[in-house]
Amino acid sequence: MIDPQDIARELIAAERERKAIAQFSDSDPEFDLESAYLAQQAFVQAKIDAGERLVGYKLGLTSRNKQVAMGVDAPLYGRVTSGMICDYGDPLRMDRFIHPRVESEIAFLLARDIEPPATVISVLAATDVVFGAVDVLDSRYEGFKFTLTDVVADNASAGGFYLGPVTRKPAEVADLRLIGCVVRVGGEVIMTAASAAVMGHPAASVAWLANQLAAQGEGLKAGQIIFSGGVTAPVPVVAGGSVTFEFAGLGSIEVSGA
């Protein structure tokens, strides 16, 4: 079996050199989920050792359709570092990424730690504010293709994140499941969805993550930002192009490739 540290080193080099690599599962059929999360930890630790900070987590495979497509029955997660946070309004620098795609999310800023067993109610009680957000996905694998273990090792394809300009206390949102999102590419509407696409309720994915981390001896802490999973499907970003996400009650985020 490939050593998780070796996997992390290859992923770090791929990200640094902007050069896609082959899936590890192709050469190691015994590559399992436990090893994948160990590789993810090593991958992210390298960023922290270089001066970045852990600022939160992101979730993936939070829709049932995506889970069925990947042959799993639960989400996955990755870690978010300070170097991944993009300034609102700034263009997406294409020279940072291999083949970026963007998707809409609902992000949670925690006011206090979430204690297990977590529920939707306890997540909302621990949340300071929610944002509309954009997850910039950038797989380090050739063709943006991977198995479950590959994508977990690759930190859930984390590339960058934008937070929207509007925040709301959970109590200020009539129903967090019904936040609509309209996606425009070059001004043309290409898809719409509501936040219930994320496990029926975006706070449900945060609760799942809190319980999963607790089982690993970790936890969600006050001040962390949790990106709860894609509301809409990923859209490629190209130099000179733009993708705009309009969130009902949470403002808009335009991502322009530069």
PDB file of N, CA, C and O in Angstrom, residues 46 74 132 137:
ATOM      1  N   ALA A  46       1.222  20.267   5.724  1.00  0.00           N
ATOM      2  CA  ALA A  46       2.307  20.922   4.992  1.00  0.00           C
ATOM      3  C   ALA A  46       2.000  22.398   4.781  1.00  0.00           C
ATOM      4  O   ALA A  46       2.898  23.250   4.841  1.00  0.00           O
ATOM      5  N   ALA A  74     -22.639   8.474   2.471  1.00  0.00           N
ATOM      6  CA  ALA A  74     -22.328   9.531   3.436  1.00  0.00           C
ATOM      7  C   ALA A  74     -21.451  10.577   2.759  1.00  0.00           C
ATOM      8  O   ALA A  74     -20.816  10.302   1.727  1.00  0.00           O
ATOM      9  N   GLY A 132     -23.774  33.282   2.055  1.00  0.00           N
ATOM     10  CA  GLY A 132     -23.650  32.634   0.767  1.00  0.00           C
ATOM     11  C   GLY A 132     -22.162  32.516   0.496  1.00  0.00           C
ATOM     12  O   GLY A 132     -21.376  33.391   0.888  1.00  0.00           O
ATOM     13  N   LEU A 137     -13.281  24.537  -6.514  1.00  0.00           N
ATOM     14  CA  LEU A 137     -12.758  23.179  -6.545  1.00  0.00           C
ATOM     15  C   LEU A 137     -11.600  23.102  -7.541  1.00  0.00           C
ATOM     16  O   LEU A 137     -11.669  23.685  -8.626  1.00  0.00           O
TER      17      LEU A 137
END
